[in-house]
CSV table of N, CA and C in Angstrom, one decimal:
chain,number,residue,atom,x,y,z
A,7,UNK,N,0.8,-0.8,-0.2
A,7,UNK,CA,0.3,-0.1,0.0
A,7,UNK,C,0.8,1.3,-0.1
A,8,UNK,N,0.4,2.4,-1.2
A,8,UNK,CA,1.2,3.3,-1.1
A,8,UNK,C,1.5,4.2,0.4
A,9,UNK,N,2.5,5.1,0.7
A,9,UNK,CA,2.2,6.4,1.5
A,9,UNK,C,1.7,7.4,1.2
A,10,UNK,N,0.1,7.4,1.7
A,10,UNK,CA,-0.6,8.4,1.1
A,10,UNK,C,-1.2,8.9,2.8
A,11,UNK,N,-1.7,10.1,2.4
A,11,UNK,CA,-2.3,10.6,3.8
A,11,UNK,C,-3.9,10.2,3.6
A,12,UNK,N,-4.2,9.5,4.9
A,12,UNK,CA,-5.1,8.3,5.0
A,12,UNK,C,-6.5,9.4,5.0
A,13,UNK,N,-7.7,8.8,4.4
A,13,UNK,CA,-9.1,9.7,4.5
A,13,UNK,C,-9.8,9.2,5.8
A,14,UNK,N,-10.7,9.9,6.4
A,14,UNK,CA,-11.5,9.9,7.1
A,14,UNK,C,-11.8,8.9,7.9
A,15,UNK,N,-12.1,8.0,6.5
A,15,UNK,CA,-12.4,6.6,6.8
A,15,UNK,C,-11.7,5.8,7.2
A,16,UNK,N,-10.3,5.9,6.6
A,16,UNK,CA,-9.2,4.8,6.9
A,16,UNK,C,-8.8,5.3,8.5
A,17,UNK,N,-9.2,6.7,9.2
A,17,UNK,CA,-8.7,7.3,10.4
A,17,UNK,C,-7.5,7.8,10.1
A,18,UNK,N,-6.9,8.7,10.9
A,18,UNK,CA,-5.6,9.5,11.1
A,18,UNK,C,-4.4,8.6,11.3
A,19,UNK,N,-3.1,9.2,10.1
A,19,UNK,CA,-1.8,8.5,10.3
A,19,UNK,C,-1.2,8.6,11.4
A,20,UNK,N,-1.4,10.0,12.2
A,20,UNK,CA,-1.0,10.2,13.5
A,20,UNK,C,-1.9,10.4,14.5
A,21,UNK,N,-1.9,10.3,15.6
A,21,UNK,CA,-2.6,10.1,16.4
A,21,UNK,C,-3.2,12.3,16.5
A,22,UNK,N,-4.5,12.3,16.9
A,22,UNK,CA,-4.9,13.9,16.7
A,22,UNK,C,-4.1,14.4,18.1
A,23,UNK,N,-3.6,14.1,19.0
A,23,UNK,CA,-3.0,14.6,20.0
A,23,UNK,C,-3.9,14.1,21.5
A,24,UNK,N,-3.2,15.0,22.3
A,24,UNK,CA,-4.0,14.6,23.6
A,24,UNK,C,-5.5,14.7,23.7
A,25,UNK,N,-6.2,14.2,24.6
A,25,UNK,CA,-7.4,14.5,24.7
A,25,UNK,C,-7.7,15.6,25.0
A,26,UNK,N,-9.5,15.6,24.7
A,26,UNK,CA,-9.4,17.1,25.1
A,26,UNK,C,-9.4,17.8,26.6
A,27,UNK,N,-9.8,16.5,27.1
A,27,UNK,CA,-9.5,16.7,28.5
A,27,UNK,C,-8.3,17.1,29.3
A,28,UNK,N,-7.6,16.6,28.0
A,28,UNK,CA,-5.9,16.6,29.1
A,28,UNK,C,-5.6,17.7,28.4
A,29,UNK,N,-6.3,18.6,26.9
A,29,UNK,CA,-5.8,19.7,26.6
A,29,UNK,C,-6.3,20.8,27.3
A,30,UNK,N,-7.3,20.8,28.0
A,30,UNK,CA,-8.0,21.5,28.7
A,30,UNK,C,-7.2,21.9,30.2
A,31,UNK,N,-6.7,20.4,31.0
A,31,UNK,CA,-5.9,20.5,31.6
A,31,UNK,C,-4.6,21.2,31.8
A,32,UNK,N,-3.7,21.0,30.5
A,32,UNK,CA,-2.5,21.7,30.1
A,32,UNK,C,-2.7,22.8,29.8
A,33,UNK,N,-3.7,23.6,29.1
A,33,UNK,CA,-4.0,25.1,28.9
A,33,UNK,C,-4.7,25.5,30.5
A,34,UNK,N,-5.0,25.2,31.4
A,34,UNK,CA,-4.6,25.5,32.8
A,34,UNK,C,-3.5,25.6,33.5
A,35,UNK,N,-3.2,24.6,33.4
A,35,UNK,CA,-1.5,24.1,33.6
A,35,UNK,C,-0.5,25.4,33.8
A,36,UNK,N,-0.4,25.8,31.9
A,36,UNK,CA,0.4,26.5,31.4
A,36,UNK,C,-0.2,28.3,32.1
A,37,UNK,N,-1.3,28.4,32.1
A,37,UNK,CA,-1.9,29.7,32.4
A,37,UNK,C,-1.5,29.9,34.2
A,38,UNK,N,-1.8,28.6,34.7
A,38,UNK,CA,-1.6,28.8,36.6
A,38,UNK,C,0.2,29.1,36.4
A,39,UNK,N,1.0,28.4,35.4
A,39,UNK,CA,2.7,28.8,35.6
A,39,UNK,C,3.0,29.8,35.4
A,40,UNK,N,2.2,30.3,34.7
A,40,UNK,CA,2.7,31.6,33.7
A,40,UNK,C,2.4,32.9,35.1
A,41,UNK,N,1.1,32.8,35.7
A,41,UNK,CA,0.6,33.5,36.3
A,41,UNK,C,1.2,33.4,37.8
A,42,UNK,N,1.9,32.3,38.1
A,42,UNK,CA,2.8,32.0,39.3
A,42,UNK,C,4.0,32.8,39.1
A,43,UNK,N,4.5,32.7,38.0
A,43,UNK,CA,5.8,33.5,37.5
A,43,UNK,C,5.4,35.1,38.1
A,44,UNK,N,4.5,35.6,37.4
A,44,UNK,CA,3.8,37.0,37.6
A,44,UNK,C,3.6,37.2,38.8
A,45,UNK,N,3.1,36.3,39.9
A,45,UNK,CA,2.8,36.9,41.3
A,45,UNK,C,4.3,36.5,41.5
A,46,UNK,N,5.2,35.7,41.7
A,46,UNK,CA,6.0,35.9,42.2
A,46,UNK,C,6.9,36.3,42.1
A,47,UNK,N,7.0,37.2,41.0
A,47,UNK,CA,8.1,38.3,40.3
A,47,UNK,C,7.6,39.6,40.5
A,48,UNK,N,5.8,39.6,41.0
A,48,UNK,CA,5.5,41.2,41.9
A,48,UNK,C,6.0,41.1,43.1
A,49,UNK,N,6.5,40.3,43.9
A,49,UNK,CA,6.8,40.6,45.5
A,49,UNK,C,7.6,41.4,45.8
A,50,UNK,N,9.1,41.4,45.0
A,50,UNK,CA,10.0,42.3,44.9
A,50,UNK,C,9.2,43.8,44.9
A,51,UNK,N,8.5,43.8,43.3
A,51,UNK,CA,8.2,45.0,42.7
A,51,UNK,C,6.8,45.5,43.9
A,52,UNK,N,6.5,45.1,44.9
A,52,UNK,CA,5.2,45.4,45.7
A,52,UNK,C,6.2,46.1,46.9
A,53,UNK,N,7.5,45.0,47.4
A,53,UNK,CA,8.2,46.1,48.7
A,53,UNK,C,8.9,46.9,48.2
A,54,UNK,N,9.5,47.1,46.6
A,54,UNK,CA,10.0,48.3,46.2
A,54,UNK,C,9.1,49.5,46.3
A,55,UNK,N,7.7,48.8,45.8
A,55,UNK,CA,6.9,50.1,45.5
A,55,UNK,C,6.8,51.5,46.2
A,56,UNK,N,7.0,51.1,47.6
A,56,UNK,CA,6.8,51.7,48.5
A,56,UNK,C,8.2,52.5,49.5
A,57,UNK,N,9.0,52.1,48.7
A,57,UNK,CA,10.3,52.2,49.1
A,57,UNK,C,11.6,52.9,47.8
A,58,UNK,N,12.7,52.4,48.0
A,58,UNK,CA,13.2,52.8,46.8
A,58,UNK,C,12.9,53.1,45.9
A,59,UNK,N,12.0,52.6,44.9
A,59,UNK,CA,11.6,53.1,43.9
A,59,UNK,C,10.5,54.3,43.7
A,60,UNK,N,10.0,54.2,44.6
A,60,UNK,CA,8.5,55.5,44.9
A,60,UNK,C,9.9,56.8,45.0
A,61,UNK,N,10.9,56.6,45.1
A,61,UNK,CA,11.9,58.3,45.3
A,61,UNK,C,13.0,57.6,44.1
A,62,UNK,N,12.6,57.0,43.4
A,62,UNK,CA,13.7,56.9,42.0
A,62,UNK,C,13.2,57.8,40.8
A,63,UNK,N,14.5,58.2,40.3
A,63,UNK,CA,13.9,58.8,39.1
A,63,UNK,C,13.6,58.1,38.5
A,64,UNK,N,12.2,57.9,37.6
A,64,UNK,CA,11.9,56.9,36.6
A,64,UNK,C,11.9,58.1,35.3
A,65,UNK,N,11.8,57.4,34.4
A,65,UNK,CA,11.6,57.8,32.8
A,65,UNK,C,10.1,58.6,33.0
A,66,UNK,N,10.4,59.9,32.0
A,66,UNK,CA,8.8,60.3,31.9
A,66,UNK,C,7.9,59.7,31.2
A,67,UNK,N,8.1,58.7,30.3
A,67,UNK,CA,7.3,58.0,29.1
A,67,UNK,C,6.8,56.7,30.6
A,68,UNK,N,7.1,56.5,31.7
A,68,UNK,CA,6.8,55.5,32.6
A,68,UNK,C,5.0,55.6,32.8
A,69,UNK,N,4.5,54.3,32.8
A,69,UNK,CA,3.0,54.1,33.1
A,69,UNK,C,2.8,53.8,34.4
A,70,UNK,N,1.4,54.2,35.1
A,70,UNK,CA,0.9,54.0,36.0
A,70,UNK,C,1.2,52.5,36.3
A,71,UNK,N,1.6,52.2,37.8
A,71,UNK,CA,1.7,50.7,38.3
A,71,UNK,C,0.6,50.3,37.7
A,72,UNK,N,-0.5,50.7,37.8
A,72,UNK,CA,-1.7,49.5,37.5
A,72,UNK,C,-1.7,48.9,36.2
A,73,UNK,N,-1.0,50.3,35.0
A,73,UNK,CA,-1.3,49.9,33.7
A,73,UNK,C,-0.1,48.1,33.4
A,74,UNK,N,1.1,48.9,34.2
A,74,UNK,CA,2.2,47.4,34.0
A,74,UNK,C,1.3,45.9,34.6
A,75,UNK,N,0.7,46.0,36.0
A,75,UNK,CA,-0.4,45.0,35.9
A,75,UNK,C,-0.9,44.5,35.3
A,76,UNK,N,-1.8,45.2,34.8
A,76,UNK,CA,-2.9,45.0,33.4
A,76,UNK,C,-1.8,44.1,32.2
A,77,UNK,N,-1.4,45.0,31.8
A,77,UNK,CA,-0.1,44.3,30.8
A,77,UNK,C,0.1,43.2,30.9
A,78,UNK,N,0.8,42.9,32.1
A,78,UNK,CA,2.0,41.7,32.6
A,78,UNK,C,1.0,40.8,32.5
A,79,UNK,N,-0.4,40.9,33.1
A,79,UNK,CA,-1.7,39.9,33.2
A,79,UNK,C,-1.6,39.6,32.0
A,80,UNK,N,-2.2,40.3,30.9
A,80,UNK,CA,-2.2,39.8,29.7
A,80,UNK,C,-1.3,39.4,28.9
A,81,UNK,N,-0.4,39.9,28.8
A,81,UNK,CA,0.9,39.2,28.0
A,81,UNK,C,1.6,37.7,28.8
A,82,UNK,N,1.4,37.5,30.3
A,82,UNK,CA,1.7,36.3,30.6
A,82,UNK,C,0.4,35.4,30.1
A,83,UNK,N,-1.2,35.5,29.8
A,83,UNK,CA,-1.8,34.8,29.5
A,83,UNK,C,-1.2,34.4,27.9
A,84,UNK,N,-1.1,35.5,26.9
A,84,UNK,CA,-0.8,35.1,25.8
A,84,UNK,C,0.4,34.4,25.6
A,85,UNK,N,1.4,34.8,26.1
A,85,UNK,CA,2.3,33.7,26.4
A,85,UNK,C,2.4,32.3,27.0
A,86,UNK,N,0.9,32.1,27.8
A,86,UNK,CA,0.3,31.1,28.2
A,86,UNK,C,-0.3,30.3,26.8
A,87,UNK,N,-0.8,30.5,26.6
A,87,UNK,CA,-1.8,30.0,25.4
A,87,UNK,C,-1.1,29.6,24.2
A,88,UNK,N,0.0,31.0,24.0
A,88,UNK,CA,1.0,30.6,22.8
A,88,UNK,C,1.9,29.1,23.5
A,89,UNK,N,2.3,28.9,24.7
A,89,UNK,CA,3.1,27.6,24.9
A,89,UNK,C,2.2,26.4,25.0
A,90,UNK,N,0.6,26.9,25.0
A,90,UNK,CA,-0.4,25.6,25.0
A,90,UNK,C,-0.7,25.2,23.3
A,91,UNK,N,-0.4,25.8,22.5
A,91,UNK,CA,-1.0,25.8,21.5
A,91,UNK,C,0.3,25.0,20.7
A,92,UNK,N,2.0,25.2,21.3
A,92,UNK,CA,2.9,24.7,20.6
A,92,UNK,C,2.8,23.1,21.0
A,93,UNK,N,2.9,23.4,22.3
A,93,UNK,CA,2.6,22.1,23.2
A,93,UNK,C,1.3,21.0,22.6
A,94,UNK,N,0.5,21.2,22.3
A,94,UNK,CA,-0.5,20.4,21.9
A,94,UNK,C,-0.2,19.8,19.9
A,95,UNK,N,0.6,20.7,19.6
A,95,UNK,CA,1.0,20.0,18.3
A,95,UNK,C,2.0,18.9,18.1
A,96,UNK,N,1.4,18.0,17.4
A,96,UNK,CA,1.8,16.7,17.5
A,96,UNK,C,3.0,16.4,16.4
A,97,UNK,N,3.0,17.3,15.2
A,97,UNK,CA,3.3,17.1,14.0
A,97,UNK,C,5.1,17.3,14.1
A,98,UNK,N,4.9,18.5,14.7
A,98,UNK,CA,6.3,19.1,15.0
A,98,UNK,C,7.5,18.8,15.9
A,99,UNK,N,8.2,19.0,15.7
A,99,UNK,CA,9.1,18.9,17.3
A,99,UNK,C,9.2,20.1,18.2
A,100,UNK,N,8.8,20.2,19.2
A,100,UNK,CA,8.7,21.1,20.0
A,100,UNK,C,9.5,21.2,21.3
A,101,UNK,N,10.1,20.4,21.4
A,101,UNK,CA,10.6,20.5,23.1
A,101,UNK,C,11.9,21.8,22.9
A,102,UNK,N,12.5,21.9,21.7
A,102,UNK,CA,13.4,23.2,21.7
A,102,UNK,C,13.0,24.3,22.1
A,103,UNK,N,11.2,24.0,21.6
A,103,UNK,CA,10.6,25.2,21.6
A,103,UNK,C,10.1,25.8,23.2
A,104,UNK,N,9.7,24.8,23.8
A,104,UNK,CA,9.4,24.6,24.9
A,104,UNK,C,10.3,25.1,26.0
A,105,UNK,N,11.6,24.0,25.7
A,105,UNK,CA,12.5,24.8,26.7
A,105,UNK,C,12.5,26.5,26.6
A,106,UNK,N,13.2,26.9,25.5
A,106,UNK,CA,12.8,28.0,24.7
A,106,UNK,C,11.7,29.3,26.0
A,107,UNK,N,10.8,29.0,26.4
A,107,UNK,CA,9.5,29.4,26.6
A,107,UNK,C,10.2,29.3,28.0
A,108,UNK,N,10.4,28.0,28.4
A,108,UNK,CA,10.6,27.7,30.1
A,108,UNK,C,11.6,28.5,30.6
A,109,UNK,N,12.7,28.8,29.7
A,109,UNK,CA,14.1,30.0,29.8
A,109,UNK,C,13.4,31.1,29.8
A,110,UNK,N,12.4,31.6,29.5
A,110,UNK,CA,11.8,32.5,29.2
A,110,UNK,C,11.4,33.0,30.1
A,111,UNK,N,10.4,32.1,31.1
A,111,UNK,CA,9.5,32.2,32.2
A,111,UNK,C,10.5,32.3,33.2
A,112,UNK,N,11.9,31.9,33.1
A,112,UNK,CA,12.7,31.8,34.6
A,112,UNK,C,13.2,33.3,34.6
A,113,UNK,N,13.6,33.9,32.5
A,113,UNK,CA,14.0,35.3,32.9
A,113,UNK,C,13.2,36.4,33.6
A,114,UNK,N,11.9,35.8,33.2
A,114,UNK,CA,10.8,37.2,33.6
A,114,UNK,C,10.9,36.9,34.9
A,115,UNK,N,11.5,35.7,35.7
A,115,UNK,CA,11.2,36.2,36.8
A,115,UNK,C,12.7,36.6,37.3
A,116,UNK,N,13.6,36.2,36.8
A,116,UNK,CA,14.9,36.9,37.7
A,116,UNK,C,15.1,38.5,37.6
A,117,UNK,N,14.0,38.9,36.6
A,117,UNK,CA,14.3,40.2,36.1
A,117,UNK,C,13.5,41.2,37.3
A,118,UNK,N,12.2,41.2,38.0
A,118,UNK,CA,12.4,41.7,38.6
A,118,UNK,C,12.8,41.9,40.1
A,119,UNK,N,13.5,40.6,40.6
A,119,UNK,CA,14.5,40.2,41.7
A,119,UNK,C,15.6,40.9,41.6
A,120,UNK,N,16.1,41.0,40.4
A,120,UNK,CA,17.2,41.6,40.2
A,120,UNK,C,16.9,43.2,40.3
A,121,UNK,N,16.3,43.8,39.2
A,121,UNK,CA,16.5,45.5,39.3
A,121,UNK,C,15.7,46.0,40.8
A,122,UNK,N,14.6,45.2,41.3
A,122,UNK,CA,13.4,45.8,42.6
A,122,UNK,C,14.2,45.2,43.8
A,123,UNK,N,14.7,43.8,43.5
A,123,UNK,CA,15.2,43.4,44.8
A,123,UNK,C,16.7,43.6,45.5
A,124,UNK,N,17.4,43.4,44.3
A,124,UNK,CA,19.1,43.6,44.2
A,124,UNK,C,19.1,45.2,44.4
A,125,UNK,N,18.5,46.1,44.2
A,125,UNK,CA,18.7,47.7,44.4
A,125,UNK,C,19.3,48.3,45.6
A,126,UNK,N,18.7,47.5,46.8
A,126,UNK,CA,18.8,48.0,48.0
A,126,UNK,C,20.2,47.6,48.6
A,127,UNK,N,20.7,46.9,48.0
A,127,UNK,CA,21.8,45.7,48.0
A,127,UNK,C,23.1,46.3,47.3
A,128,UNK,N,22.9,46.5,46.1
A,128,UNK,CA,23.9,46.9,45.1
A,128,UNK,C,23.8,48.2,44.5
A,129,UNK,N,23.0,48.9,44.4
A,129,UNK,CA,22.4,50.1,44.3
A,129,UNK,C,22.4,50.2,42.7
A,130,UNK,N,22.7,51.3,42.0
A,130,UNK,CA,22.7,51.3,40.5
A,130,UNK,C,23.4,50.0,39.9
A,131,UNK,N,24.2,49.4,40.3
A,131,UNK,CA,24.4,48.0,39.5
A,131,UNK,C,23.9,47.3,39.5
A,132,UNK,N,22.7,47.0,40.0
A,132,UNK,CA,21.6,46.3,40.2
A,132,UNK,C,20.7,46.5,39.0
A,133,UNK,N,20.6,47.7,38.9
A,133,UNK,CA,20.2,48.2,37.7
A,133,UNK,C,20.5,47.7,36.3
A,134,UNK,N,22.1,47.9,36.2
A,134,UNK,CA,22.5,47.7,35.0
A,134,UNK,C,22.7,46.1,34.6
A,135,UNK,N,22.9,45.4,35.7
A,135,UNK,CA,22.7,43.7,36.2
A,135,UNK,C,21.0,43.3,35.5
A,136,UNK,N,20.5,44.4,36.2
A,136,UNK,CA,18.9,43.9,35.5
A,136,UNK,C,18.7,44.2,33.9
A,137,UNK,N,19.3,45.1,33.0
A,137,UNK,CA,19.0,45.7,32.3
A,137,UNK,C,20.0,44.2,31.3
A,138,UNK,N,20.8,43.4,31.8
A,138,UNK,CA,21.7,42.2,30.7
A,138,UNK,C,20.9,41.4,31.3
A,139,UNK,N,19.7,41.1,32.6
A,139,UNK,CA,19.1,39.9,32.5
A,139,UNK,C,17.8,40.2,31.6
A,140,UNK,N,17.1,41.2,31.2
A,140,UNK,CA,16.3,42.3,30.5
A,140,UNK,C,16.7,42.0,28.9
A,141,UNK,N,18.4,41.7,28.6
A,141,UNK,CA,18.8,41.9,27.0
A,141,UNK,C,18.5,39.8,26.7
A,142,UNK,N,19.0,39.6,28.2
A,142,UNK,CA,18.8,38.0,27.4
A,142,UNK,C,17.3,37.9,27.8
A,143,UNK,N,16.7,38.3,28.5
A,143,UNK,CA,15.3,37.7,28.1
A,143,UNK,C,14.7,38.5,26.7
A,144,UNK,N,14.8,39.5,26.3
A,144,UNK,CA,14.4,40.0,24.8
A,144,UNK,C,15.1,38.7,24.1
A,145,UNK,N,16.4,38.5,23.8
A,145,UNK,CA,17.0,37.7,22.9
A,145,UNK,C,16.0,35.9,22.9
A,146,UNK,N,16.0,36.1,24.2
A,146,UNK,CA,15.0,34.6,24.6
A,146,UNK,C,13.9,34.6,23.7
A,147,UNK,N,13.2,35.6,24.2
A,147,UNK,CA,11.8,35.9,23.7
A,147,UNK,C,11.8,35.9,22.2
A,148,UNK,N,12.7,36.7,21.6
A,148,UNK,CA,12.8,36.6,20.3
A,148,UNK,C,13.1,35.1,19.6
A,149,UNK,N,13.7,34.5,20.2
A,149,UNK,CA,14.2,33.3,19.4
A,149,UNK,C,12.7,32.4,19.8
A,150,UNK,N,12.2,32.5,20.8
A,150,UNK,CA,11.0,31.6,21.1
A,150,UNK,C,9.6,32.3,20.2
A,151,UNK,N,9.6,33.4,19.5
A,151,UNK,CA,8.8,33.8,18.4
A,151,UNK,C,9.4,32.6,17.2
A,152,UNK,N,10.5,32.4,16.8
A,152,UNK,CA,11.1,32.1,15.8
A,152,UNK,C,11.1,30.5,16.2
A,153,UNK,N,11.0,30.0,16.9
A,153,UNK,CA,10.8,28.6,17.5
A,153,UNK,C,9.2,28.0,17.0
A,154,UNK,N,8.7,28.7,17.7
A,154,UNK,CA,6.7,28.9,17.9
A,154,UNK,C,6.2,29.0,16.2
A,155,UNK,N,6.8,30.0,15.8
A,155,UNK,CA,6.2,30.6,14.5
A,155,UNK,C,5.8,29.1,13.6
A,156,UNK,N,7.0,28.4,13.0
A,156,UNK,CA,6.7,27.4,12.6
A,156,UNK,C,5.7,26.3,12.9
A,157,UNK,N,5.7,25.9,14.3
A,157,UNK,CA,4.9,25.2,14.7
A,157,UNK,C,3.5,25.3,14.7
A,158,UNK,N,3.3,27.1,15.2
A,158,UNK,CA,2.0,27.5,15.0
A,158,UNK,C,1.8,28.7,15.1
A,159,UNK,N,1.9,28.9,13.7
A,159,UNK,CA,2.0,30.6,13.4
A,159,UNK,C,1.1,31.8,14.7
A,160,UNK,N,-0.1,31.5,15.4
A,160,UNK,CA,-1.2,31.7,16.0
A,160,UNK,C,0.2,31.9,17.3
A,161,UNK,N,0.7,30.8,17.7
A,161,UNK,CA,1.4,30.9,18.8
A,161,UNK,C,2.7,32.1,18.5
A,162,UNK,N,3.1,31.8,17.5
A,162,UNK,CA,3.9,33.1,17.3
A,162,UNK,C,3.9,34.5,17.3
A,163,UNK,N,2.5,34.8,16.7
A,163,UNK,CA,1.8,36.1,16.9
A,163,UNK,C,1.6,36.4,18.2
A,164,UNK,N,0.9,35.4,19.2
A,164,UNK,CA,0.9,35.4,20.2
A,164,UNK,C,1.9,36.5,21.1
A,165,UNK,N,3.0,35.7,20.4
A,165,UNK,CA,4.3,36.0,21.3
A,165,UNK,C,5.2,37.5,21.3
A,166,UNK,N,4.8,37.9,20.0
A,166,UNK,CA,5.1,39.2,19.7
A,166,UNK,C,4.8,40.5,20.4
A,167,UNK,N,3.5,40.7,21.4
A,167,UNK,CA,3.4,41.5,22.0
A,167,UNK,C,4.3,41.3,22.9
A,168,UNK,N,4.7,40.4,23.4
A,168,UNK,CA,5.8,40.2,24.7
A,168,UNK,C,7.1,41.0,24.1
A,169,UNK,N,7.3,40.7,22.8
A,169,UNK,CA,9.2,41.4,23.0
A,169,UNK,C,8.8,42.9,22.5
A,170,UNK,N,7.8,43.2,21.9
A,170,UNK,CA,7.5,44.6,22.0
A,170,UNK,C,7.9,45.4,23.3
A,171,UNK,N,6.7,44.4,24.6
A,171,UNK,CA,6.7,45.1,25.5
A,171,UNK,C,8.0,44.9,26.5
A,172,UNK,N,8.8,44.2,25.8
A,172,UNK,CA,10.5,44.0,26.5
A,172,UNK,C,11.5,45.0,26.3
A,173,UNK,N,11.2,45.8,24.9
A,173,UNK,CA,11.9,46.6,24.2
A,173,UNK,C,11.4,48.3,25.0
A,174,UNK,N,10.0,48.2,25.3
A,174,UNK,CA,9.5,49.2,26.3
A,174,UNK,C,10.7,49.0,27.5
A,175,UNK,N,10.5,48.3,28.2
A,175,UNK,CA,10.8,48.2,29.2
A,175,UNK,C,12.6,47.9,29.4
A,176,UNK,N,12.9,47.3,28.1
A,176,UNK,CA,14.1,48.3,28.4
A,176,UNK,C,14.8,49.3,28.4
A,177,UNK,N,13.8,50.4,27.6
A,177,UNK,CA,13.9,51.9,27.7
A,177,UNK,C,13.8,52.4,29.0
A,178,UNK,N,12.6,51.8,29.9
A,178,UNK,CA,12.6,52.2,31.1
A,178,UNK,C,13.8,51.4,32.0
A,179,UNK,N,14.2,50.7,32.3
A,179,UNK,CA,15.4,49.9,33.0
A,179,UNK,C,16.5,50.7,32.6
A,180,UNK,N,16.8,51.6,31.0
A,180,UNK,CA,18.4,52.2,30.9
A,180,UNK,C,18.0,53.5,31.6
A,181,UNK,N,16.9,54.2,31.5
A,181,UNK,CA,17.1,55.6,32.1
A,181,UNK,C,17.0,55.5,33.6
A,182,UNK,N,16.5,54.1,34.3
A,182,UNK,CA,16.6,54.7,35.7
A,182,UNK,C,18.2,53.6,36.1
A,183,UNK,N,18.7,53.2,35.3
A,183,UNK,CA,20.4,52.7,35.6
A,183,UNK,C,20.9,54.1,35.3
A,184,UNK,N,20.5,54.6,34.1
A,184,UNK,CA,21.5,55.6,34.1
A,184,UNK,C,21.1,57.3,35.2
A,185,UNK,N,20.0,57.2,35.5
A,185,UNK,CA,19.3,58.3,36.2
A,185,UNK,C,19.5,57.9,37.8
A,186,UNK,N,19.7,57.0,38.3
A,186,UNK,CA,19.9,57.1,39.5
A,186,UNK,C,21.2,55.9,40.5
């Protein structure tokens, strides 16, 4: 029998992937992990908001704190959905793409710990170190877009707002490092 794409009557050549229940559980898991990173990363921000950061010289284009919270919640949700779309795809290798996603989440957690958490200890050096972490995060996020895109174009597109926000965040981080 020749190697052809089977018809629906013959059944799929490759399993369709995880069951609906497993897909829903995985989506919830990706969202929970993403928002957990967001929550833990927000702890040093909350501490600094009433401390050194309240007195710091900030860029004139710095948005209000509530805007940061709202944007990050949406970005983390979009990143989680993108990772889920890649995870559920069975016809393409996805392990490296998901590892990049995991690295990106780790760097997203390290950045606020560095910028907000280390400033009282290291001073301005912490802000420069945070900028280096942000550069690594940007590179990882861009590579994640490039890995996700061929697996799921929607996933790649869902990651782009994060990359844009990281560029914006880098401008705020650079201003703070130069001015404080």
